Tab-separated table of C-alpha atoms in Angstrom:
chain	number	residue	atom	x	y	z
A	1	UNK	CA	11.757	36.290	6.420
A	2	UNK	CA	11.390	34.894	9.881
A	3	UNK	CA	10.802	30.818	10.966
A	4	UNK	CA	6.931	30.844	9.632
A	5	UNK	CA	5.199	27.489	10.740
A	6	UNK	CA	2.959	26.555	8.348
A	7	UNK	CA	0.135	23.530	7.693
A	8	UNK	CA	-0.664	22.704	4.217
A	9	UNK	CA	-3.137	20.072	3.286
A	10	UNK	CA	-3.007	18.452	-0.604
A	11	UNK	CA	-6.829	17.454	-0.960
A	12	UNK	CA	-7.454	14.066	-1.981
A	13	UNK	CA	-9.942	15.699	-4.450
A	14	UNK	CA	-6.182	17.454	-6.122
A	15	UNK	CA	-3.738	14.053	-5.344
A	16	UNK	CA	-6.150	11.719	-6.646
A	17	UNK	CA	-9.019	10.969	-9.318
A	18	UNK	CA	-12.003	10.100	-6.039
A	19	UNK	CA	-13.720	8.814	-8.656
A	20	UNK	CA	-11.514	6.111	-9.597
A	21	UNK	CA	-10.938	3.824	-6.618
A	22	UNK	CA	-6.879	3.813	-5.471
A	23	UNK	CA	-6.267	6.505	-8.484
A	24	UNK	CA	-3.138	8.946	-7.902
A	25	UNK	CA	-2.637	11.691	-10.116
A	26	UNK	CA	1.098	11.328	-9.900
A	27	UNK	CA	1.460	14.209	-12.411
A	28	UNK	CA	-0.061	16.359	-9.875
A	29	UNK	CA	1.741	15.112	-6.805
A	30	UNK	CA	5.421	15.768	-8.572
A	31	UNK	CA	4.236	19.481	-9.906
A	32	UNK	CA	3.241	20.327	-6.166
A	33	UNK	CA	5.899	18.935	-4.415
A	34	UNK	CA	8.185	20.957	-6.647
A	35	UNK	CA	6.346	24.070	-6.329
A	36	UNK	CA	6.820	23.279	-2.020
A	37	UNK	CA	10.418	22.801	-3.223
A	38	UNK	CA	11.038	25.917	-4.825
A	39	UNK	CA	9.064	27.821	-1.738
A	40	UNK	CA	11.552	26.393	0.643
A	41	UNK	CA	14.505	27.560	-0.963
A	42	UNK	CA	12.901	30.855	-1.840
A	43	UNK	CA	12.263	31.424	2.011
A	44	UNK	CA	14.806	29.452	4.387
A	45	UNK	CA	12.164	30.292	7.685
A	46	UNK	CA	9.303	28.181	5.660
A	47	UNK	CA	8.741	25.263	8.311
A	48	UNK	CA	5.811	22.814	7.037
A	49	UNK	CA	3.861	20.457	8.323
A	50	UNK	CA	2.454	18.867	5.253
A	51	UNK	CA	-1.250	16.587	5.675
A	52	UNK	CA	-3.194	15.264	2.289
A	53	UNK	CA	-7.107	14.057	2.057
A	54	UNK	CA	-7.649	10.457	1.563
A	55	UNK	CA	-9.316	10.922	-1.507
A	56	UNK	CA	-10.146	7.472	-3.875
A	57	UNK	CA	-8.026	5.640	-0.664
A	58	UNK	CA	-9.556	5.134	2.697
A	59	UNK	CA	-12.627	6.780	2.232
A	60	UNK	CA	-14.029	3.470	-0.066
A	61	UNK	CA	-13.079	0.409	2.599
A	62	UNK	CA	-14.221	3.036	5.263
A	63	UNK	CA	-17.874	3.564	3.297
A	64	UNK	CA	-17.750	-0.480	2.603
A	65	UNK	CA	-17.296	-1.278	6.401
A	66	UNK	CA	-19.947	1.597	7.947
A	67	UNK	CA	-16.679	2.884	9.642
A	68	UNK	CA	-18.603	5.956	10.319
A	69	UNK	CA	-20.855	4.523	13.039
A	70	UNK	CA	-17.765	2.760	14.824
A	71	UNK	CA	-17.526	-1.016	15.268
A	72	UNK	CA	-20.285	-2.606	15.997
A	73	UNK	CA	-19.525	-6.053	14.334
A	74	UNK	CA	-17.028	-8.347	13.769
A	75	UNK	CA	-16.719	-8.142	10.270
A	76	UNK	CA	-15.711	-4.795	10.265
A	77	UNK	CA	-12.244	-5.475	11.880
A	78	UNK	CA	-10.995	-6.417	8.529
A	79	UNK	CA	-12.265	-2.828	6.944
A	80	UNK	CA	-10.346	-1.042	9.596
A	81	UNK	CA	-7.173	-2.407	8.392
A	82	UNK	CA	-8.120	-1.981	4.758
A	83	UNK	CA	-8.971	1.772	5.819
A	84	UNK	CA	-5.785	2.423	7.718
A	85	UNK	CA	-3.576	1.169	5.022
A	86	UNK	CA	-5.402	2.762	2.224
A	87	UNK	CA	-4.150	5.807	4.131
A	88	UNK	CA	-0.567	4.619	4.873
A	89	UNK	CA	-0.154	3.764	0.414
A	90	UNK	CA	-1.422	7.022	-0.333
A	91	UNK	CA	1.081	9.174	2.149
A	92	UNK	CA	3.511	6.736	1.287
A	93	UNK	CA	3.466	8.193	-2.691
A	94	UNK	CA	3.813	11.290	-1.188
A	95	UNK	CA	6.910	10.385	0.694
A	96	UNK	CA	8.398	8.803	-2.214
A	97	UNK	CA	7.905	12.087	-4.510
A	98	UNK	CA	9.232	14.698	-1.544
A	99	UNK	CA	12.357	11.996	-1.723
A	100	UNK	CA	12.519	12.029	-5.661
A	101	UNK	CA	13.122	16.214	-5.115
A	102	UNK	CA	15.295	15.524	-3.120
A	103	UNK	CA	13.246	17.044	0.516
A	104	UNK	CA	13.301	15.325	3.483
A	105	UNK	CA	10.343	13.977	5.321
A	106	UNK	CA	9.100	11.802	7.531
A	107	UNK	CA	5.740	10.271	7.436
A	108	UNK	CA	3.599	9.924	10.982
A	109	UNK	CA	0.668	7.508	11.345
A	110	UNK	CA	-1.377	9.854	12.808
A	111	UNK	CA	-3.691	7.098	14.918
A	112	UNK	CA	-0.411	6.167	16.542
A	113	UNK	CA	-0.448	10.005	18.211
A	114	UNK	CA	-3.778	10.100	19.534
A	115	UNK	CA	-6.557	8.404	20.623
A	116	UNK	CA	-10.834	9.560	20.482
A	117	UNK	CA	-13.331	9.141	22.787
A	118	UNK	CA	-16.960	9.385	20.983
A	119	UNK	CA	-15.445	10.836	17.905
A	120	UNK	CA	-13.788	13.922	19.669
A	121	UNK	CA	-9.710	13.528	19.782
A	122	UNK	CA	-8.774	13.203	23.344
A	123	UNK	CA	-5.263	14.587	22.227
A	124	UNK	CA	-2.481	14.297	19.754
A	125	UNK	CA	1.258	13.807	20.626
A	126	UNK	CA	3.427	16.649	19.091
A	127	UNK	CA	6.653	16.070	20.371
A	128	UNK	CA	8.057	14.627	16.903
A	129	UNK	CA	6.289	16.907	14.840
A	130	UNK	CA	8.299	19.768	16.802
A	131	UNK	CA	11.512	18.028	16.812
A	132	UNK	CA	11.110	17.152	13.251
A	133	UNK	CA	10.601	20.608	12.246
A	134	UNK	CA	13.820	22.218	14.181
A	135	UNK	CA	16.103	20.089	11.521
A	136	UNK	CA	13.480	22.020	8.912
A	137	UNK	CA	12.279	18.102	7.980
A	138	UNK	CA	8.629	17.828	6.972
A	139	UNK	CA	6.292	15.916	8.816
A	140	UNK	CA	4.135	14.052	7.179
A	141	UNK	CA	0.384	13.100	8.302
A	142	UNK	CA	-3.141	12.411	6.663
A	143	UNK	CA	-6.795	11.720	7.520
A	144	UNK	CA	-6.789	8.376	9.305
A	145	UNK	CA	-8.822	5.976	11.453
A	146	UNK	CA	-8.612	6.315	14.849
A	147	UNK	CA	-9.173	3.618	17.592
A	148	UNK	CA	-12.382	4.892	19.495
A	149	UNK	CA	-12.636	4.059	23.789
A	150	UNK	CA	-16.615	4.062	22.992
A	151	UNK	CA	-17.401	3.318	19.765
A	152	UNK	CA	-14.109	1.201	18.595
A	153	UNK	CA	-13.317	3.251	15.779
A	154	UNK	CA	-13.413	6.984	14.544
A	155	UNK	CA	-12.707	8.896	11.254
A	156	UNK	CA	-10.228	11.362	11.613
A	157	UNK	CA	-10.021	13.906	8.767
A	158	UNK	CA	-7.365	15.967	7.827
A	159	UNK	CA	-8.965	18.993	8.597
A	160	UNK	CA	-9.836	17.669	11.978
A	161	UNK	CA	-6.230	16.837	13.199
A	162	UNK	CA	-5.290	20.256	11.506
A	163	UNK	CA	-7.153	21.543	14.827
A	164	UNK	CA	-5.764	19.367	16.817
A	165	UNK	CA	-2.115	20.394	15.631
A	166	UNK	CA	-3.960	23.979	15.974
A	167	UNK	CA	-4.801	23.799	19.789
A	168	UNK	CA	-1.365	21.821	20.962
A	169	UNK	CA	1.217	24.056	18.967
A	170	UNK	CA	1.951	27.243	17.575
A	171	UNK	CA	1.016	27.545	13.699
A	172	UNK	CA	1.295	30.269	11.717
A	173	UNK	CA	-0.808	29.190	8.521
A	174	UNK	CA	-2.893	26.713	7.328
A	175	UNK	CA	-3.272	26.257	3.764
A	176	UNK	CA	-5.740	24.068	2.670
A	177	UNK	CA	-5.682	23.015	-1.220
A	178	UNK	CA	-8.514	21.802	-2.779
A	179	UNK	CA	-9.996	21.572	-6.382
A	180	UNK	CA	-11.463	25.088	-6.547
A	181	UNK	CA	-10.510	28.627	-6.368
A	182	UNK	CA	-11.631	28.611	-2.537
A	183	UNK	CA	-15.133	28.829	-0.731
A	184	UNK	CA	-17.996	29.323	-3.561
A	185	UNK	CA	-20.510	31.803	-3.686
A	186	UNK	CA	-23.110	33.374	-6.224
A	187	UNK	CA	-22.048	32.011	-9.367
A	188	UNK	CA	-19.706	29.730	-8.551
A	189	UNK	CA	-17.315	32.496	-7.887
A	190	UNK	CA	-15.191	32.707	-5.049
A	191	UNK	CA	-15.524	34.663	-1.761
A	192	UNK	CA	-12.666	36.657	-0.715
A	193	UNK	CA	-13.218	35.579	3.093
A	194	UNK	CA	-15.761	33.639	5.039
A	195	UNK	CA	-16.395	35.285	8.454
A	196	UNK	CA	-18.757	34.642	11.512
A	197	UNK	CA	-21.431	36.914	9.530
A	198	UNK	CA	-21.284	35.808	5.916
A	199	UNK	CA	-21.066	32.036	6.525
A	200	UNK	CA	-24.655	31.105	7.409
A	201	UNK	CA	-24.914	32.771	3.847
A	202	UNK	CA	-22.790	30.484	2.155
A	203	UNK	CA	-24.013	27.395	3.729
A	204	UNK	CA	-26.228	26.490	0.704
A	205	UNK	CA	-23.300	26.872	-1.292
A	206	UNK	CA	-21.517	24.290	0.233
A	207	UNK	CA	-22.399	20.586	0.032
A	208	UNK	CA	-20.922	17.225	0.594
A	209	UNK	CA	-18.576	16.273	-1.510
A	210	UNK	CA	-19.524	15.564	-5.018
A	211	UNK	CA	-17.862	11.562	-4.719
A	212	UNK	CA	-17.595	8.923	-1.847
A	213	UNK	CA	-16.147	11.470	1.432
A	214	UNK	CA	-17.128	10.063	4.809
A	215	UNK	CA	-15.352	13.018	5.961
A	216	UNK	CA	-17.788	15.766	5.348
A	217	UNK	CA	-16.801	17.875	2.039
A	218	UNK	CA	-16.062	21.464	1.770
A	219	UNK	CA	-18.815	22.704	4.526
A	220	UNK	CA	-17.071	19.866	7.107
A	221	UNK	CA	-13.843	21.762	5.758
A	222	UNK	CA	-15.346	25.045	6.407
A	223	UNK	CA	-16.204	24.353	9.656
A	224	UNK	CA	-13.741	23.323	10.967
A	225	UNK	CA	-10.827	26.013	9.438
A	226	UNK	CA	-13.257	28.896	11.018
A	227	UNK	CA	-12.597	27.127	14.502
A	228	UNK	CA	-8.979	26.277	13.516
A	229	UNK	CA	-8.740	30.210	13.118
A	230	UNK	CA	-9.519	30.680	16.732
A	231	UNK	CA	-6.124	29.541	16.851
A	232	UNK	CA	-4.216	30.418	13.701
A	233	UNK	CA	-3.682	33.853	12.527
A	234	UNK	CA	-3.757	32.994	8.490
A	235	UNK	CA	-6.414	30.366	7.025
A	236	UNK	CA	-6.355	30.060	3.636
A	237	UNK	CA	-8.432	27.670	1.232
A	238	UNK	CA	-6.319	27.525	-2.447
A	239	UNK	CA	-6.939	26.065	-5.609
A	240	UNK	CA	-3.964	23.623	-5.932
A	241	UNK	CA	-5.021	21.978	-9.115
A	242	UNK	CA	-3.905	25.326	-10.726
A	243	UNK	CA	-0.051	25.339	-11.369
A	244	UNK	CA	1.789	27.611	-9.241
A	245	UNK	CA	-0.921	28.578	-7.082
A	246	UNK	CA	0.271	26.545	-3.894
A	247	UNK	CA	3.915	28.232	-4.616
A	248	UNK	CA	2.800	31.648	-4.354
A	249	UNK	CA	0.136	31.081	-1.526
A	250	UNK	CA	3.063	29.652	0.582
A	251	UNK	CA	5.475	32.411	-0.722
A	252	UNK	CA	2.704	35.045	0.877
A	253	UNK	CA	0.727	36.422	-1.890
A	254	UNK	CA	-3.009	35.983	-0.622
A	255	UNK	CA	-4.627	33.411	-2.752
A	256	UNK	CA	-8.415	31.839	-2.770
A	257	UNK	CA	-10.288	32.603	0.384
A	258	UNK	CA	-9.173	33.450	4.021
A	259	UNK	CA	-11.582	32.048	6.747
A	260	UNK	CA	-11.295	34.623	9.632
A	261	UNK	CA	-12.565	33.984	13.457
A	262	UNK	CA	-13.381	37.628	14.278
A	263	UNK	CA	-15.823	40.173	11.621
């Protein structure tokens, strides 16, 4: 196989309980971090870029301070840095489970690469994330609060600095794990692909998400992996609670539910 660049997000929905306030399901981190392992070695071209969900982390200072709206008191200052290293811990376990297996990785505070302007990322430094992955090293980034030039601060989800990554490089995949089999339908059941035509369908399908998220849910997630296929041949959203599943999505067998630009 050839040098495939690939993005793969861990939801915070999969790495930790959202329901229980700074909860990590460890158990869960060191199963999918092997299963990453085992891909790697399996297919030497695998290059990954790997970003996680905030889950039970930044998303509660960030809904305690009304981060959402931006700064627009002083109090507030002190939930920003609660939010950004709520963030930091949680990529931090991460780190320290890809170093356990014995993978090397290097974690990147991803409001130290960019900057937005009313919410919208002006742009996003890649020059380490490209350097990092020539010596076949994983970088290492996660939703994050962003300073804001109008509104002081900015949630930055995963998803959205997927696209980001998206625009300013060239990616191959972007795998996006989450706590069900992909995008829902009729009957809970998932759709083999969500397209241009079949997504205004869907839409009542797909909520918020079910705990504290002030990034969106699955239809924010939706969203914004149809644009990120503008860009990106393969978009894939995976169960990655089920054991395995991550393994063989990243191995090339095609999983969940592809989001695809084009009908």
């Amino acid at each position: 196989m050839g040098r495939v660049i690939t993005i793969l997000k861990l939801g915070g929905s999969v790495i930790t309980d959202k329901n229980k306030p700074f909860t990590v399901r460890r158990d869960a981190i060191r199963r999918l971090v092997v299963e990453i392992k085992d891909a790697m070695a399996k297919n030497p071209g695998l290059r990954l870029i790997v970003g996680n969900g905030g889950g039970s982390f930044p998303h509660m200072p960030a809904e305690e301070g009304k981060l959402k709206d931006g700064i627009v008191a002083d109090w507030q200052y002190e939930f920003l840095a609660k939010t950004q290293l709520a963030a930091k811990k949680l990529n931090m376990v991460l780190q320290e489970e890809f170093l356990a297996q014995g993978i090397p990785s290097f974690s990147l505070q991803p409001s130290s690469l960019g900057i937005t302007i009313e919410d919208r990322v002006a742009k996003i430094a890649t020059a380490q994330i490209e350097e990092l992955l020539k010596s076949r090293v994983i970088p290492l980034v996660y939703g994050d609060v962003f300073i804001d030039t109008k509104k002081g601060c900015s949630i930055v989800s995963t998803e959205t600095l997927i696209l980001e990554l998206a625009k300013e490089m060239k990616i191959d995949r972007v795998i996006v794990g989450t706590n069900v089999d992909g995008v829902l339908g009729r009957k809970e059941k998932a759709v083999k692909e969500v397209t241009p035509s079949n997504i205004s369908k869907l839409d009542k399908f797909m909520g918020g998400s079910g705990s504290t998220d002030v990034t969106g849910g699955m239809k924010h997630k939706v969203e914004t992996m149809m644009v990120v296929a503008r860009f990106v041949p393969e978009v894939r959203i995976v169960n990655a609670l089920k054991p395995g599943y991550i393994n063989r999505t990243l191995l090339g067998e095609p999983l969940g539910t592809r989001i695809v630009y084009n009908d």
